[in-house]
Amino acid sequence: MAWQRKAAERYRSLIWNEAWNSFEFKAQSLKFSANRHTEAEGPGFDISRHSGGSISHICYTEKLRSRVGCDPHPYELFEATHTKKGTFELIDARAPSISILFLERSKHFITERFETRARNIQKISGPFNFTSFGSSSNGRNFYIKTRISHRVARGRGRSGRGHHKAKVFNVKKFGACANGRQDDGKAFLAAWTAACSARGRVKLVIPRGTYLLGPVKFRGPCISLMIIVKLKGYLKATTDLSAYEKAGGDDWVEFGFVNNLRLLGGGTFDGQGAASWRFNKCPQKKKCQVLPTSLKFVGLTNTRVRGIKSVNSKFFHISLVECQNFWASNIRITAPGNSPNTDGIHLDRSTGISIHNSIITTGDDCISVGPGSSKIILKNIRCGPGHGISVGSLGRYEGEKDVKDLLVKDCVLTGTTNGVRIKTWENSPQYSSATNMTFDNIVMNQVYNPIIIDQTYCPYSSCDKQSPSKVKVSDINFKNIRGTSASPVAVSLKCSQGVPCKNIKLHNVQLNYHGPTPTTSSCSFVQGLMTSGVQFPYPCTA
């Protein structure tokens, strides 16, 4: 066919046709549309569907592939970004890369993001309706391939001589000493400012070495299409608490208000918290001076973090505040089991969060999901020591929003004071909810309180109990949870008398206690408790 033989000089638009369930490419000399499961041999573009239900990525491939996703290849992928108006763009006509992000609206709300470098791309845009995108219900994988010249990807740029390289900004070239004694914060900020102001795809490189840092804030918005922070070094926080007070913040390293941030490289954030933990009075008093969080992400969109380490934070290790589409993997967090308030990862008012394949040993919650968070996946987490994986605490402050759509799966907890937990305060100032949560395939090794809903949460000697919690807990699934309990009560569902729990499901729960008595369960104010499969301990009745 003519369109297979002739190369299009550039794209005009890419439109999702909901009525025909197809994609259309339109260009000067090329137009095609193909329904799902259509293939054409030869090099071209690969539009793939994950099993969750919607198109997630577009790949430029050399050969016909049979697997889902993009094979590693120099022309691998166009990553997509979306605008508030619901359009898409191929960005920056002569940038070293393009970035298009297709949101995958799958069953568990996964958002996949892929990256590549590509040649000169003509900036184009077109209408794009995310609400109807990929709305086919069959959920099967499909490919659409066609023979398209590589010049299509280059647009009007010069014909190919390899990829443009990302601009590199090395903190040592901006004056960082890396001797572990002199504060390198100014050099880091100077390198960030230069990288943030550069066009295209940039790298901020922190080579091997030990860097002493006071509080630093890496903030946008940035001109850069994507900033890759390659951390190879060992960062040490100053132990001078007055430095954080002077900076007017409660965190050590902050990344804020940036799109398409990548943080990787295997480096370490050392909060040097042991020198400060004795000043932390928060475990004893409600009103207390909060110590700095080691690594905070604020207002980020489309972020990927991989392979970093955090040790001995003063307070939280990692905190996400108002982030969207955040993907993290291979995170290693370490602090002693008796270190106060050293939560591994805390989520606050964030959505579309995916944390995978990480090991957390700490003195508080390994991961805590705070108010206003939704569409969260926590998978293959190794937790312990610590306080387990928690939702909450909720219902303490005015203005808190609901927590919903959480999946915790394939996790192992060892020697923790709690397993999987939902905790809410009594005397809540307003009504809110925690709903649609699944805890699946969890292994407990000598864990106290393996399954617990606690709506009378109070970490202090006394709390205000004038009224029951106003947090409505509903549609909670505990599935395939097994192992050993360090306490006789392995399942505790202590719900609110004011707004009882609803639709709590237990499926295949098998928890043993190595003591004089078998494990038991305890329930209060649970409406609609449903059980199936193996049940040990025997289910309680509310």
Coordinates of C-alpha atoms in Angstrom, one line a residue:
M1 CA 0.0 0.0 0.0
A2 CA 1.1 3.5 -0.7
W3 CA 1.0 4.6 3.0
Q4 CA 3.4 1.7 3.8
R5 CA 5.9 2.8 1.2
K6 CA 5.9 6.6 1.7
A7 CA 7.3 8.3 4.8
A8 CA 5.3 11.0 6.5
E9 CA 7.2 14.2 7.1
R10 CA 5.5 15.0 10.4
Y11 CA 2.3 14.3 12.4
R12 CA -0.7 16.5 12.3
S13 CA -2.8 14.9 15.1
L14 CA -3.4 11.8 17.1
I15 CA -7.0 11.4 18.0
W16 CA -8.8 8.7 20.1
N17 CA -11.9 7.7 18.3
E18 CA -14.2 6.3 21.1
A19 CA -17.0 5.3 18.7
W20 CA -14.7 3.0 16.7
N21 CA -12.3 2.1 19.5
S22 CA -9.3 3.0 17.3
F23 CA -6.4 5.3 17.0
E24 CA -5.9 7.6 14.0
F25 CA -2.5 9.0 12.9
K26 CA -2.8 11.9 10.4
A27 CA 0.1 13.3 8.5
Q28 CA 0.9 14.9 5.2
S29 CA 1.3 11.7 3.4
L30 CA 0.0 9.1 5.8
K31 CA -3.2 8.3 7.5
F32 CA -4.3 5.1 9.1
S33 CA -6.7 3.8 11.7
A34 CA -6.8 0.4 13.2
N35 CA -9.1 -1.4 15.6
R36 CA -7.7 -3.4 18.5
H37 CA -5.9 -6.7 17.8
T38 CA -4.8 -5.3 14.4
E39 CA -1.2 -5.9 13.4
A40 CA 1.0 -5.1 10.4
E41 CA 4.5 -6.5 10.0
G42 CA 7.6 -4.4 9.9
P43 CA 8.9 -1.5 11.9
G44 CA 6.5 1.1 13.2
F45 CA 4.6 2.2 16.3
D46 CA 3.3 -0.1 18.9
I47 CA 0.2 0.9 20.9
S48 CA -0.2 -1.5 23.7
R49 CA -3.0 -2.2 26.2
H50 CA -2.3 -3.6 29.7
S51 CA -4.7 -6.0 31.2
G52 CA -6.1 -3.4 33.5
G53 CA -8.1 -1.7 30.8
S54 CA -6.6 1.2 28.9
I55 CA -3.8 2.1 26.5
S56 CA -0.7 2.9 28.5
H57 CA 2.1 3.6 26.0
I58 CA 3.3 4.0 22.5
C59 CA 6.5 2.4 21.3
Y60 CA 8.6 2.9 18.2
T61 CA 9.8 -0.6 17.4
E62 CA 12.1 -2.2 14.8
K63 CA 10.5 -5.6 14.9
L64 CA 7.1 -7.1 15.6
R65 CA 6.9 -8.0 19.3
S66 CA 4.5 -10.4 21.0
R67 CA 5.0 -9.1 24.6
V68 CA 3.2 -6.3 26.3
G69 CA 5.3 -3.2 26.9
C70 CA 8.2 -1.7 25.1
D71 CA 11.4 -3.7 24.4
P72 CA 14.6 -1.8 25.2
H73 CA 15.5 0.0 22.0
P74 CA 16.9 3.4 21.1
Y75 CA 13.6 4.6 19.7
E76 CA 11.7 2.8 22.4
L77 CA 8.9 5.1 23.6
F78 CA 7.1 8.3 23.4
E79 CA 6.3 9.2 27.0
A80 CA 3.2 11.3 27.3
T81 CA 2.3 14.4 29.3
H82 CA -1.2 15.8 29.7
T83 CA -2.4 19.3 30.2
K84 CA -5.2 20.6 32.4
K85 CA -7.3 21.2 29.3
G86 CA -7.2 17.5 28.3
T87 CA -4.8 17.8 25.4
F88 CA -1.5 16.1 24.6
E89 CA 1.7 17.5 23.1
L90 CA 4.8 16.2 21.5
I91 CA 7.0 18.8 23.1
D92 CA 10.0 20.8 21.9
A93 CA 10.9 20.8 18.2
R94 CA 14.6 20.2 18.6
A95 CA 14.9 19.0 22.2
P96 CA 17.0 15.9 23.0
S97 CA 13.8 14.1 24.0
I98 CA 10.1 14.1 23.8
S99 CA 7.7 13.3 26.6
I100 CA 4.1 12.0 26.2
L101 CA 2.4 10.4 29.1
F102 CA -0.6 8.1 28.7
L103 CA -2.5 7.5 31.9
E104 CA -3.4 3.9 32.5
R105 CA -6.7 3.8 34.2
S106 CA -6.4 0.2 35.2
K107 CA -8.3 -1.8 37.9
H108 CA -5.9 -0.8 40.6
F109 CA -5.2 2.7 39.3
I110 CA -1.6 2.0 38.1
T111 CA 0.0 4.8 36.2
E112 CA 2.9 3.5 34.1
R113 CA 5.5 5.9 32.8
F114 CA 8.3 5.1 30.3
E115 CA 11.1 7.3 29.0
T116 CA 13.4 7.5 26.0
R117 CA 15.5 9.9 24.0
A118 CA 14.3 10.7 20.5
R119 CA 15.4 12.9 17.7
N120 CA 14.1 16.3 16.8
I121 CA 10.3 16.3 17.3
Q122 CA 7.9 18.8 15.9
K123 CA 5.7 20.3 18.6
I124 CA 2.1 19.3 17.9
S125 CA -1.0 19.0 20.0
G126 CA -4.5 17.7 19.7
P127 CA -7.7 17.0 21.6
F128 CA -7.6 14.3 24.1
N129 CA -10.4 13.2 26.4
F130 CA -9.0 11.2 29.3
T131 CA -12.4 10.3 30.6
S132 CA -13.2 8.2 27.5
F133 CA -9.7 7.1 26.7
G134 CA -9.3 3.4 26.4
S135 CA -12.8 2.7 27.6
S136 CA -13.1 -0.7 26.0
S137 CA -14.2 -3.2 28.6
N138 CA -12.6 -6.5 27.3
G139 CA -9.3 -5.6 29.0
R140 CA -7.2 -7.7 26.6
N141 CA -3.8 -6.8 25.3
F142 CA -3.7 -5.4 21.8
Y143 CA -1.2 -4.0 19.3
I144 CA -1.5 -1.6 16.4
K145 CA 1.5 -1.6 14.2
T146 CA 2.2 0.0 10.9
R147 CA 5.2 0.7 8.7
I148 CA 6.2 4.3 9.4
S149 CA 9.5 5.9 8.4
H150 CA 11.7 7.0 11.2
R151 CA 11.6 10.5 9.7
V152 CA 8.1 10.7 11.1
A153 CA 9.6 10.7 14.6
R154 CA 12.2 13.3 13.5
G155 CA 9.7 15.8 12.2
R156 CA 11.6 18.7 10.5
G157 CA 14.8 18.0 12.3
R158 CA 18.0 17.0 10.6
S159 CA 18.2 13.5 9.5
G160 CA 19.5 11.0 12.0
R161 CA 23.0 11.0 13.4
G162 CA 22.1 9.5 16.8
H163 CA 20.4 10.9 19.8
H164 CA 20.9 14.3 21.4
K165 CA 22.4 13.8 24.9
A166 CA 20.9 15.3 28.0
K167 CA 22.7 18.3 29.3
V168 CA 24.7 17.4 32.4
F169 CA 25.2 19.6 35.5
N170 CA 27.7 18.2 38.0
V171 CA 27.6 19.6 41.5
K172 CA 31.4 19.5 41.8
K173 CA 31.7 21.9 38.9
F174 CA 29.6 24.3 40.9
G175 CA 31.9 24.1 43.9
A176 CA 30.8 21.1 45.9
C177 CA 33.8 19.8 48.0
A178 CA 32.5 16.4 49.0
N179 CA 34.7 16.2 52.0
G180 CA 31.9 15.6 54.6
R181 CA 32.9 18.7 56.6
Q182 CA 32.1 21.7 54.5
D183 CA 28.4 22.5 53.7
D184 CA 27.9 21.9 50.0
G185 CA 24.3 23.3 50.0
K186 CA 25.1 26.4 47.9
A187 CA 26.8 24.3 45.2
F188 CA 23.9 22.0 45.1
L189 CA 21.4 24.8 44.7
A190 CA 23.5 26.5 42.0
A191 CA 23.6 23.3 40.0
W192 CA 19.9 22.8 40.5
T193 CA 19.1 26.4 39.3
A194 CA 21.2 25.9 36.2
A195 CA 19.5 22.5 35.4
C196 CA 16.1 23.8 36.1
S197 CA 16.7 26.7 33.7
A198 CA 17.9 24.6 30.8
R199 CA 15.7 23.3 28.0
G200 CA 15.1 19.8 27.2
R201 CA 16.2 16.8 29.2
V202 CA 18.9 17.4 31.8
K203 CA 20.9 15.5 34.4
L204 CA 21.9 16.8 37.8
V205 CA 24.9 14.5 38.8
I206 CA 26.0 14.0 42.4
P207 CA 29.2 11.9 42.1
R208 CA 30.5 9.5 44.7
G209 CA 31.8 11.2 47.8
T210 CA 30.4 12.4 51.2
Y211 CA 28.5 15.7 51.1
L212 CA 27.5 17.7 54.2
L213 CA 24.2 19.5 53.6
G214 CA 22.1 21.9 55.6
P215 CA 18.4 22.3 54.6
V216 CA 18.1 22.6 50.8
K217 CA 15.0 23.1 48.7
F218 CA 15.1 22.1 45.0
R219 CA 12.0 23.9 43.7
G220 CA 10.4 24.6 40.4
P221 CA 8.6 25.3 38.1
C222 CA 11.4 24.4 35.7
I223 CA 11.9 25.1 32.0
S224 CA 13.5 21.6 31.7
L225 CA 11.3 19.0 30.2
M226 CA 12.7 16.4 32.6
I227 CA 15.3 16.6 35.4
I228 CA 17.2 13.4 36.2
V229 CA 19.0 13.6 39.5
K230 CA 21.6 10.9 39.5
L231 CA 22.7 10.5 43.1
K232 CA 25.8 8.4 43.6
G233 CA 27.1 10.2 46.7
Y234 CA 26.5 10.0 50.4
L235 CA 24.5 13.0 51.7
K236 CA 24.8 13.8 55.4
A237 CA 22.4 16.2 57.2
T238 CA 23.7 18.8 59.5
T239 CA 23.0 18.0 63.2
D240 CA 22.5 21.7 64.0
L241 CA 18.8 21.9 64.5
S242 CA 18.9 25.7 64.5
A243 CA 19.8 25.6 60.8
Y244 CA 16.4 24.1 60.0
E245 CA 14.6 26.7 62.1
K246 CA 16.5 29.5 60.3
A247 CA 15.5 28.0 57.0
G248 CA 11.8 28.2 58.1
G249 CA 11.0 24.6 57.3
D250 CA 10.6 21.2 58.8
D251 CA 12.5 19.2 56.3
W252 CA 16.1 18.6 55.2
V253 CA 16.0 17.9 51.4
E254 CA 12.9 19.0 49.5
F255 CA 11.9 18.6 45.8
G256 CA 9.0 20.8 45.1
F257 CA 6.6 21.9 42.2
V258 CA 8.4 20.0 39.4
N259 CA 7.1 17.8 36.6
N260 CA 8.9 14.7 35.3
L261 CA 11.5 14.4 38.1
R262 CA 13.7 11.3 38.2
L263 CA 15.7 10.5 41.3
L264 CA 18.0 7.5 41.0
G265 CA 21.6 6.3 41.3
G266 CA 21.8 4.3 44.5
G267 CA 23.0 7.1 46.7
T268 CA 22.2 7.7 50.4
F269 CA 20.4 10.3 52.5
D270 CA 21.8 10.1 56.1
G271 CA 19.7 12.2 58.4
Q272 CA 22.1 11.7 61.3
G273 CA 19.0 11.4 63.5
A274 CA 20.7 9.7 66.5
A275 CA 22.0 13.1 67.7
S276 CA 18.4 14.6 67.6
W277 CA 16.1 11.8 68.7
R278 CA 16.4 12.8 72.4
F279 CA 14.8 16.2 71.5
N280 CA 11.7 14.6 70.0
K281 CA 8.8 14.9 72.5
C282 CA 6.1 14.1 70.0
P283 CA 5.6 10.5 71.4
Q284 CA 4.7 12.0 74.8
K285 CA 3.0 15.3 73.9
K286 CA 0.4 16.3 71.3
K287 CA 1.8 19.8 70.9
C288 CA 5.5 19.3 70.1
Q289 CA 8.3 20.6 68.0
V290 CA 8.5 18.4 64.9
L291 CA 12.0 17.5 63.8
P292 CA 13.0 17.6 60.1
T293 CA 11.9 15.0 57.6
S294 CA 14.9 13.7 55.6
L295 CA 13.4 13.8 52.1
K296 CA 10.2 15.5 51.1
F297 CA 8.4 15.7 47.8
V298 CA 5.9 18.5 47.5
G299 CA 3.5 19.2 44.6
L300 CA 5.2 16.9 42.1
T301 CA 3.7 15.4 39.0
N302 CA 5.0 12.3 37.2
T303 CA 7.9 11.4 39.4
R304 CA 10.0 8.3 39.4
V305 CA 12.4 7.4 42.3
R306 CA 14.5 4.3 42.2
G307 CA 17.3 2.7 44.2
I308 CA 17.9 5.4 46.8
K309 CA 18.7 4.8 50.5
S310 CA 17.7 6.7 53.6
V311 CA 19.2 6.0 57.0
N312 CA 18.6 7.4 60.5
S313 CA 16.2 10.2 59.7
K314 CA 15.5 12.7 62.5
F315 CA 11.7 12.4 61.9
F316 CA 10.1 10.9 58.8
H317 CA 12.4 9.4 56.2
I318 CA 10.4 10.2 53.1
S319 CA 7.2 12.3 52.9
L320 CA 5.0 12.9 49.9
V321 CA 2.7 15.9 50.0
E322 CA 0.2 16.7 47.3
C323 CA 2.0 14.6 44.7
Q324 CA 0.4 13.0 41.7
N325 CA 1.6 10.0 39.7
F326 CA 4.6 9.0 41.8
W327 CA 6.4 5.7 41.2
A328 CA 9.1 4.4 43.5
S329 CA 11.0 1.1 43.6
N330 CA 14.0 -0.5 45.3
I331 CA 14.0 2.0 48.2
R332 CA 16.0 1.0 51.3
I333 CA 15.1 2.6 54.6
T334 CA 16.9 1.9 57.8
A335 CA 16.7 3.2 61.4
P336 CA 16.7 1.4 64.8
G337 CA 13.4 -0.1 66.0
N338 CA 13.4 2.4 69.0
S339 CA 13.9 5.5 67.0
P340 CA 10.9 7.9 67.5
N341 CA 8.6 8.9 64.6
T342 CA 10.9 7.6 61.9
D343 CA 8.1 6.6 59.6
G344 CA 9.6 5.1 56.4
I345 CA 7.3 6.7 53.8
H346 CA 4.4 8.9 54.7
L347 CA 1.7 9.9 52.1
D348 CA -0.3 13.0 52.5
R349 CA -3.0 14.3 50.1
S350 CA -1.4 12.4 47.2
T351 CA -2.9 10.3 44.5
G352 CA -1.7 7.8 41.9
I353 CA 1.2 6.5 44.1
S354 CA 3.0 3.2 43.4
I355 CA 5.7 1.9 45.8
H356 CA 7.3 -1.5 44.9
N357 CA 10.1 -3.8 45.9
S358 CA 11.4 -1.9 48.9
I359 CA 12.8 -2.8 52.3
I360 CA 12.0 -0.7 55.4
T361 CA 13.3 -1.2 58.9
T362 CA 12.5 1.7 61.2
G363 CA 11.0 2.8 64.5
D364 CA 7.5 3.8 63.4
D365 CA 5.2 2.9 60.5
C366 CA 7.0 1.4 57.5
I367 CA 4.5 3.2 55.3
S368 CA 1.7 5.4 56.5
V369 CA -1.2 6.6 54.3
G370 CA -2.5 9.9 55.5
P371 CA -5.7 11.9 54.9
G372 CA -6.6 12.9 51.3
S373 CA -4.7 10.1 49.7
S374 CA -6.1 7.8 47.0
K375 CA -5.2 5.3 44.2
I376 CA -2.3 3.8 46.1
I377 CA -0.4 0.6 45.4
L378 CA 2.1 -0.8 47.9
K379 CA 3.6 -4.0 46.5
N380 CA 6.4 -6.3 47.6
I381 CA 7.3 -4.4 50.7
R382 CA 9.6 -5.9 53.4
C383 CA 8.7 -4.3 56.7
G384 CA 10.3 -4.8 60.2
P385 CA 11.1 -3.8 62.7
G386 CA 8.6 -1.0 62.8
H387 CA 4.9 -0.4 63.4
G388 CA 3.6 -2.1 60.3
I389 CA 1.8 -0.7 57.2
S390 CA -0.9 1.8 58.4
V391 CA -3.7 3.8 57.1
G392 CA -3.8 6.9 59.3
S393 CA -3.9 8.2 61.7
L394 CA -7.1 9.8 60.5
G395 CA -9.7 12.0 62.0
R396 CA -7.5 14.2 64.1
Y397 CA -7.6 17.5 62.3
E398 CA -10.3 19.7 60.7
G399 CA -10.4 19.7 56.9
E400 CA -9.1 16.1 56.4
K401 CA -10.3 14.5 53.2
D402 CA -11.2 10.9 52.5
V403 CA -8.7 8.0 52.0
K404 CA -9.7 5.5 49.3
D405 CA -8.6 3.0 46.7
L406 CA -5.6 1.3 48.4
L407 CA -4.0 -2.0 47.4
V408 CA -1.4 -3.6 49.7
K409 CA -0.1 -6.8 48.2
D410 CA 2.7 -9.4 48.4
C411 CA 4.3 -7.9 51.5
V412 CA 6.2 -9.5 54.4
L413 CA 6.2 -8.1 57.9
T414 CA 8.6 -9.3 60.5
G415 CA 8.7 -8.5 64.2
T416 CA 6.5 -5.4 63.9
T417 CA 4.2 -4.0 66.6
N418 CA 1.3 -4.1 64.1
G419 CA 0.6 -5.8 60.8
V420 CA -1.8 -4.1 58.4
R421 CA -3.7 -1.4 60.3
I422 CA -6.3 1.3 60.0
K423 CA -6.2 3.8 62.9
T424 CA -8.5 6.8 63.6
W425 CA -8.9 9.2 66.5
E426 CA -11.9 9.6 68.7
N427 CA -13.6 13.0 69.0
S428 CA -13.0 13.7 65.3
P429 CA -13.8 17.3 64.4
Q430 CA -15.7 16.2 61.2
Y431 CA -16.9 13.2 59.2
S432 CA -14.6 11.6 56.7
S433 CA -14.1 8.1 55.3
A434 CA -11.6 5.3 54.6
T435 CA -13.0 3.0 51.9
N436 CA -12.2 0.6 49.2
M437 CA -9.0 -1.0 50.5
T438 CA -7.5 -4.4 49.9
F439 CA -4.7 -6.2 51.8
D440 CA -3.7 -9.3 49.9
N441 CA -1.1 -12.0 50.2
I442 CA 0.6 -10.7 53.4
V443 CA 3.0 -12.8 55.4
M444 CA 3.3 -12.1 59.1
N445 CA 6.3 -13.3 61.1
Q446 CA 5.9 -12.9 64.8
V447 CA 3.8 -9.8 64.4
Y448 CA 1.7 -8.2 67.2
N449 CA -1.8 -7.3 66.0
P450 CA -1.5 -8.7 62.5
I451 CA -4.9 -7.4 61.4
I452 CA -6.2 -4.4 63.2
I453 CA -8.8 -1.7 62.8
D454 CA -8.4 0.7 65.7
Q455 CA -10.9 3.5 65.9
T456 CA -10.0 4.5 69.4
Y457 CA -6.4 5.3 68.5
C458 CA -4.5 7.2 71.2
P459 CA -0.7 7.0 71.5
Y460 CA -0.6 9.1 74.6
S461 CA -1.5 8.3 78.3
S462 CA -4.9 10.0 77.8
C463 CA -6.9 11.4 74.9
D464 CA -10.2 13.2 74.5
K465 CA -13.0 10.6 74.3
Q466 CA -16.0 12.9 74.4
S467 CA -17.4 11.4 71.2
P468 CA -16.6 8.4 69.0
S469 CA -14.5 8.6 65.8
K470 CA -16.3 10.2 62.8
V471 CA -14.2 8.3 60.3
K472 CA -16.4 5.9 58.4
V473 CA -14.5 2.7 57.5
S474 CA -16.1 0.5 54.8
D475 CA -15.3 -1.9 52.0
I476 CA -12.1 -3.3 53.5
N477 CA -10.8 -6.7 52.2
F478 CA -8.2 -8.8 54.1
K479 CA -7.2 -11.7 51.8
N480 CA -4.7 -14.5 52.0
I481 CA -3.0 -13.3 55.2
R482 CA -0.9 -16.0 56.9
G483 CA 1.9 -16.5 59.3
T484 CA 2.5 -16.1 63.1
S485 CA 1.1 -13.7 65.6
A486 CA 3.1 -12.5 68.6
S487 CA -0.1 -11.8 70.5
P488 CA -3.1 -14.1 71.2
V489 CA -5.5 -11.7 69.5
A490 CA -4.6 -11.9 65.8
V491 CA -7.6 -10.1 64.4
S492 CA -8.9 -7.0 66.1
L493 CA -11.7 -5.0 64.5
K494 CA -12.4 -2.2 67.0
C495 CA -14.7 0.1 65.1
S496 CA -16.5 3.4 65.9
Q497 CA -19.7 3.3 67.8
G498 CA -20.8 6.4 66.0
V499 CA -20.2 5.2 62.5
P500 CA -19.7 1.4 62.6
C501 CA -17.5 -0.3 60.0
K502 CA -19.3 -1.8 57.0
N503 CA -18.5 -4.5 54.5
I504 CA -15.4 -5.9 56.1
K505 CA -14.3 -9.1 54.4
L506 CA -11.9 -11.8 55.6
H507 CA -10.8 -14.4 53.1
N508 CA -8.2 -17.1 53.8
V509 CA -6.8 -15.9 57.1
Q510 CA -4.5 -18.3 58.9
L511 CA -2.5 -16.8 61.8
N512 CA -1.0 -19.0 64.5
Y513 CA 0.2 -18.1 68.0
H514 CA 3.1 -19.9 69.6
G515 CA 1.7 -19.8 73.1
P516 CA -0.5 -21.7 75.6
T517 CA -3.7 -20.7 73.7
P518 CA -4.7 -20.5 70.1
T519 CA -5.2 -17.2 68.4
T520 CA -8.5 -15.4 68.8
S521 CA -10.3 -12.5 67.2
S522 CA -12.1 -9.5 68.6
C523 CA -14.8 -7.3 67.1
S524 CA -16.9 -4.3 68.1
F525 CA -19.3 -2.2 66.1
V526 CA -18.8 -4.1 62.8
Q527 CA -21.8 -4.2 60.4
G528 CA -21.7 -6.8 57.6
L529 CA -18.6 -8.8 58.5
M530 CA -18.2 -11.4 55.7
T531 CA -15.8 -14.4 55.8
S532 CA -14.8 -17.1 53.3
G533 CA -12.1 -19.7 52.9
V534 CA -9.8 -20.7 55.7
Q535 CA -10.4 -18.8 59.0
F536 CA -8.0 -19.2 61.8
P537 CA -8.6 -17.7 64.3
Y538 CA -12.3 -18.3 64.1
P539 CA -14.1 -15.1 63.1
C540 CA -15.6 -12.9 65.8
T541 CA -19.1 -11.5 65.8
A542 CA -19.7 -7.8 66.4

